[in-house]
PDB file of C-alpha atoms in Angstrom:
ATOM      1  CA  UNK A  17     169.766 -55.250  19.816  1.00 44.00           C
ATOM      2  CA  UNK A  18     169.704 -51.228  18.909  1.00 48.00           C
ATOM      3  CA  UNK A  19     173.257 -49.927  18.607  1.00 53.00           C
ATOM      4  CA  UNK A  20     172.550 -47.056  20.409  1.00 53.00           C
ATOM      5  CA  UNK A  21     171.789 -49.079  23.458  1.00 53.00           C
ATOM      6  CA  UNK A  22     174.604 -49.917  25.775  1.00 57.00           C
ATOM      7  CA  UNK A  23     174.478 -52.124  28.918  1.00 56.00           C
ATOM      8  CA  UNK A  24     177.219 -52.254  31.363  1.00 56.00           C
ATOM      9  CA  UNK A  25     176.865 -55.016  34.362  1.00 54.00           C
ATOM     10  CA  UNK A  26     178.086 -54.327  37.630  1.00 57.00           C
ATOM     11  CA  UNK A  27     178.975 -57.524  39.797  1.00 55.00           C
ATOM     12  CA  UNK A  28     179.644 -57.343  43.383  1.00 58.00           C
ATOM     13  CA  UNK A  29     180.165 -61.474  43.780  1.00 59.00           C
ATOM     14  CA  UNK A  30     182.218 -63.775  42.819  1.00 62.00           C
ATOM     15  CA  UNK A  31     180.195 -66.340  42.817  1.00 63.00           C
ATOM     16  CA  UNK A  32     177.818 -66.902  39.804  1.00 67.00           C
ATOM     17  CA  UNK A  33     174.118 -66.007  39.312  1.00 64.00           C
ATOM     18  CA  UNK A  34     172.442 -63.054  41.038  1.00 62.00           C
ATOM     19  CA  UNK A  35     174.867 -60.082  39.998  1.00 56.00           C
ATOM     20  CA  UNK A  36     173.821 -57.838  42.968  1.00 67.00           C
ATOM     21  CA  UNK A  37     173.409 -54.889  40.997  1.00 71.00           C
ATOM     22  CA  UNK A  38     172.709 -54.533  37.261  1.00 69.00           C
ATOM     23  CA  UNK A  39     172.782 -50.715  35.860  1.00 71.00           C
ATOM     24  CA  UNK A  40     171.604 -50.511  32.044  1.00 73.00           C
ATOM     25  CA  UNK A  41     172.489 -47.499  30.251  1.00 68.00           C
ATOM     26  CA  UNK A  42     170.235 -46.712  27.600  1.00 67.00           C
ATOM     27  CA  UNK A  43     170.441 -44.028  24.819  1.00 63.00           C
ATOM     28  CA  UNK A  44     173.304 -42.307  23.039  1.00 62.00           C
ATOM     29  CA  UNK A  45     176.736 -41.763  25.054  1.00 65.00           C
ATOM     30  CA  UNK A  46     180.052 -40.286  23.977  1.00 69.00           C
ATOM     31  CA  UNK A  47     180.038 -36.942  21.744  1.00 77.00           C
ATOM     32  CA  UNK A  48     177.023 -36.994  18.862  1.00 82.00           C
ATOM     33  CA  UNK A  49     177.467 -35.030  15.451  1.00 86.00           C
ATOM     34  CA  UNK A  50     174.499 -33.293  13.552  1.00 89.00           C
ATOM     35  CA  UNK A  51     174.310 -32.311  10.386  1.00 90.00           C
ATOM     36  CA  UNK A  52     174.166 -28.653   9.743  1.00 90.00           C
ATOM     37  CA  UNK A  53     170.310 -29.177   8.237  1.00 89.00           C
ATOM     38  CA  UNK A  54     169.228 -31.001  11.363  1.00 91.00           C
ATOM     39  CA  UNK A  55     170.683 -27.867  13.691  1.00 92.00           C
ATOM     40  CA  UNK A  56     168.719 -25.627  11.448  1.00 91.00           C
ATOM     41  CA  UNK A  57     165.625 -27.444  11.722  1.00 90.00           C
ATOM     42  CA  UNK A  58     165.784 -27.291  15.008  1.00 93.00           C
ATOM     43  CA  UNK A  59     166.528 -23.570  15.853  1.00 92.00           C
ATOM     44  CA  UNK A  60     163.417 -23.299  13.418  1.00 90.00           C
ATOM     45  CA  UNK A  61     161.431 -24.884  15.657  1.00 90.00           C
ATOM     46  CA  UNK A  62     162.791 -23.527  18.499  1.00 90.00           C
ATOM     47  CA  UNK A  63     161.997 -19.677  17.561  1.00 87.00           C
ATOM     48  CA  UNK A  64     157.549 -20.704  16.779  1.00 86.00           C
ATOM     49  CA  UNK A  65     155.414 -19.069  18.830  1.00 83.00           C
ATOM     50  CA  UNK A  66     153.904 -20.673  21.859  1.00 87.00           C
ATOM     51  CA  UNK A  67     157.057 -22.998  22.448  1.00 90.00           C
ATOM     52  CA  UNK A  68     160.180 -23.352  24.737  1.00 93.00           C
ATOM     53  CA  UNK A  69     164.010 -23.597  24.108  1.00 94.00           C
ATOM     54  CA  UNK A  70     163.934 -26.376  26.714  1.00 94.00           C
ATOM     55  CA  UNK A  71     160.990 -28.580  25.351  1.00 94.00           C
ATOM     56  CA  UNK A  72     162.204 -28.703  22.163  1.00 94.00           C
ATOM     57  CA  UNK A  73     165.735 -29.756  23.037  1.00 94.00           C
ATOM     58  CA  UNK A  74     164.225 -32.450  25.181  1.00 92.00           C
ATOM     59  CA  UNK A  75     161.891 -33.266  22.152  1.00 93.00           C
ATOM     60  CA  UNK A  76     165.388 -33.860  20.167  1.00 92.00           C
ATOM     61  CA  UNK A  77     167.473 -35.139  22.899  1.00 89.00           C
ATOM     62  CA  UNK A  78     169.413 -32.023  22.733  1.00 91.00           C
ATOM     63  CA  UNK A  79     171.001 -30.172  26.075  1.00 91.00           C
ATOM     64  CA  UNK A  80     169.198 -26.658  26.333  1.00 93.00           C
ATOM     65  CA  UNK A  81     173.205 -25.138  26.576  1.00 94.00           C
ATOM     66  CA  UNK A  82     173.472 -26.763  23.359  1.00 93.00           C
ATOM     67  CA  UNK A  83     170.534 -25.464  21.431  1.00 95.00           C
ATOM     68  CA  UNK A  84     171.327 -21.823  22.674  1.00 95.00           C
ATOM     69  CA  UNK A  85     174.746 -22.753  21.196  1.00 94.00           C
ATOM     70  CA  UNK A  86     173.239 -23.452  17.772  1.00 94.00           C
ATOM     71  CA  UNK A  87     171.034 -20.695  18.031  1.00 93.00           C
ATOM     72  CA  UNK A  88     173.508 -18.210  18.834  1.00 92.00           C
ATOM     73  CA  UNK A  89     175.463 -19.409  16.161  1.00 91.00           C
ATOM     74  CA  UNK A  90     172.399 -19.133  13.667  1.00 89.00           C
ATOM     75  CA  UNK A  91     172.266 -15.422  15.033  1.00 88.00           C
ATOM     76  CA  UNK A  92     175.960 -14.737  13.880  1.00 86.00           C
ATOM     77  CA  UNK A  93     176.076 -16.518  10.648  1.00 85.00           C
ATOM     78  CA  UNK A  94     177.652 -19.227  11.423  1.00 88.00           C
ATOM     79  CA  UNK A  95     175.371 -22.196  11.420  1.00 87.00           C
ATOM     80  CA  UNK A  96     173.978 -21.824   8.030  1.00 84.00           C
ATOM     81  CA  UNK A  97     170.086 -21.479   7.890  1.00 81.00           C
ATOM     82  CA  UNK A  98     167.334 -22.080   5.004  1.00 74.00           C
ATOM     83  CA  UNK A  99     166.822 -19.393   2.573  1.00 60.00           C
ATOM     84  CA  UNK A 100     164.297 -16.766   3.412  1.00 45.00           C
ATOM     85  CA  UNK A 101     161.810 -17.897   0.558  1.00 45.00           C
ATOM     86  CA  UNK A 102     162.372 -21.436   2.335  1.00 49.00           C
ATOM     87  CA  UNK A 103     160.754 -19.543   5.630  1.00 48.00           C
ATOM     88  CA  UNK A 104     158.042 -17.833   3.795  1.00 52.00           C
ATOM     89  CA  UNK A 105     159.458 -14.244   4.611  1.00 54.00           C
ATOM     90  CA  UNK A 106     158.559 -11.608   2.224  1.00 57.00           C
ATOM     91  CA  UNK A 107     161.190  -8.220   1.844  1.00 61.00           C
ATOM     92  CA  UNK A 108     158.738  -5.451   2.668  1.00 63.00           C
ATOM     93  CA  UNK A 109     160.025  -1.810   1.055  1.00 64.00           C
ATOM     94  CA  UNK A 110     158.332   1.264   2.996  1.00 63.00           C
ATOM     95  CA  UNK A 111     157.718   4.346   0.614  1.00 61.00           C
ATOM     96  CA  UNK A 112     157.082   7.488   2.051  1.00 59.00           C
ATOM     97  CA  UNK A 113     153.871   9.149   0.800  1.00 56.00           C
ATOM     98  CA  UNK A 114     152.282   5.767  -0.249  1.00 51.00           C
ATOM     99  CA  UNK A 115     154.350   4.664  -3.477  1.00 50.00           C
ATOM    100  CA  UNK A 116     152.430   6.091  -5.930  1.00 52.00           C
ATOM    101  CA  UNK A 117     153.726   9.885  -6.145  1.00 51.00           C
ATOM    102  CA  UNK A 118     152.312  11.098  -3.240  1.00 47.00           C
ATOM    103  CA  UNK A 119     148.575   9.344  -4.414  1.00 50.00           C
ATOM    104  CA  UNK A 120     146.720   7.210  -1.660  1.00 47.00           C
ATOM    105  CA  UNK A 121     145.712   3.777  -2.273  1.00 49.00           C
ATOM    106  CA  UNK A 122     141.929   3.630  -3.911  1.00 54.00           C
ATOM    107  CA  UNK A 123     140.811   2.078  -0.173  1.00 49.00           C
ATOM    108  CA  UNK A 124     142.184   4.988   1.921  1.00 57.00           C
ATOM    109  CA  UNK A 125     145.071   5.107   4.623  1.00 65.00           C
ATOM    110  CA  UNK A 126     143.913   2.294   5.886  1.00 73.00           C
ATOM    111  CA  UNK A 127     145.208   0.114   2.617  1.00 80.00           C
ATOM    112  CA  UNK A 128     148.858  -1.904   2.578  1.00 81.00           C
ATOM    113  CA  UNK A 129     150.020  -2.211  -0.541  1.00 81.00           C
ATOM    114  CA  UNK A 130     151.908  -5.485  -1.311  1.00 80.00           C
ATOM    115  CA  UNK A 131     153.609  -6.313  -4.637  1.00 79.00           C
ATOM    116  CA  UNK A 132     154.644 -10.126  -4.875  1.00 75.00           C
ATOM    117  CA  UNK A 133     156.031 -11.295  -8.267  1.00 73.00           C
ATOM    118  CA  UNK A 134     155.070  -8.339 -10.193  1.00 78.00           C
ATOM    119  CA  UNK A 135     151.046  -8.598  -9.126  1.00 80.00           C
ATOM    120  CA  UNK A 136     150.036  -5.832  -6.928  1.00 83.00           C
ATOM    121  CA  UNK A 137     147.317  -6.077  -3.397  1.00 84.00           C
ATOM    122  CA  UNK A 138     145.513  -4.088  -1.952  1.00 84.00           C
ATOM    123  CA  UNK A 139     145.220  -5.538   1.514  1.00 85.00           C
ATOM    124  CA  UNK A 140     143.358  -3.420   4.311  1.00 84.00           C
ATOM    125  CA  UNK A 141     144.373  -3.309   7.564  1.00 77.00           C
ATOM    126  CA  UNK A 142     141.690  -5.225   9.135  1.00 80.00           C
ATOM    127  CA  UNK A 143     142.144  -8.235   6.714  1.00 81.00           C
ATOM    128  CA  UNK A 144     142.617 -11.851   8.742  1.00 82.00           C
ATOM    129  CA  UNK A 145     146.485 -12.208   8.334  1.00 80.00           C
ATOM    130  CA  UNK A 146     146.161 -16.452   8.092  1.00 81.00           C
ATOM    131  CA  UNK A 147     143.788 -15.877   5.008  1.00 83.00           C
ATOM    132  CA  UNK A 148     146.383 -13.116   3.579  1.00 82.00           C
ATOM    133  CA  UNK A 149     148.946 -15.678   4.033  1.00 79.00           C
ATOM    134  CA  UNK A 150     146.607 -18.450   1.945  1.00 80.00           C
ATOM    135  CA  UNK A 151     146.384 -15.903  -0.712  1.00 82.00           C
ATOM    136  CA  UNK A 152     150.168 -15.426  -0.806  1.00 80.00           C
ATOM    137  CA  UNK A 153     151.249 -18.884  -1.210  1.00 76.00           C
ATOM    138  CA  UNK A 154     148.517 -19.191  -4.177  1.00 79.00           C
ATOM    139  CA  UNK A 155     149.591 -16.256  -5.681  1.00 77.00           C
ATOM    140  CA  UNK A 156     153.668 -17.284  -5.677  1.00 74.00           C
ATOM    141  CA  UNK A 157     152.289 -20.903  -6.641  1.00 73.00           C
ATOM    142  CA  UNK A 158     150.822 -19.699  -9.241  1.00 73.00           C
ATOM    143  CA  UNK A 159     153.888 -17.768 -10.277  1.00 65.00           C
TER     144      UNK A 159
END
């Protein structure tokens, strides 16, 4: 039998065979502990688009209280998080006059200029950010 598991039996006779009433308590009971990585993970998950504080602590078994908690905590520095390069964040340095001495891009205002790792983009506007992102993991792989 699982360790997690605990049954308790309730007996309202004194007499043997049928107990009356059997509860069973399933799951984990008493205080849990999880490791600082675990926590992260899970504020990670909890700040994607398109989901809920509340389903993911029920997807972990966590109390939504307890989540904000860790989140919170995550906010303030306390619970320590993966690095940024872990989260695919990249620093992003506005220059005034388009970085180049006052000199537009080749492509015209409508041109973001990204320098990752020494190798310089030209990225208009319009471009589909999901492919940008393919190009920027193969261009810091390749790095």
């Amino acid at each position: 039998m699982d360790d997690t598991v605990q049954n308790y039996v309730t007996s309202h006779s004194v007499e043997e065979g049928y107990a009356g009433r059997i509860d069973v308590v399933t799951g984990p009971s008493g205080r849990r502990r999880w490791p600082e990585q675990v926590k992260a993970e899970i504020v990670l998950e909890s700040y994607r688009d398109g989901v809920s504080v509340a389903d993911v602590a029920r997807k972990h078994g966590v109390s939504a209280p307890q989540l904000h908690s860790w989140r919170r905590a995550a906010r303030d520095g306390v619970l320590a998080m993966p690095d940024d390069d872990m989260l695919g964040l990249v620093p992003v340095v506005v220059e005034a006059g388009g970085g180049d001495g006052g000199h537009m891009p080749p492509d015209g205002p409508g041109t973001i200029v990204l320098e990752i790792d020494g190798v310089r983009m030209l990225v208009p506007t319009g471009f589909d950010p999901e492919h940008l992102g393919r190009v920027i993991a193969a261009l810091r792989a390749a790095s």
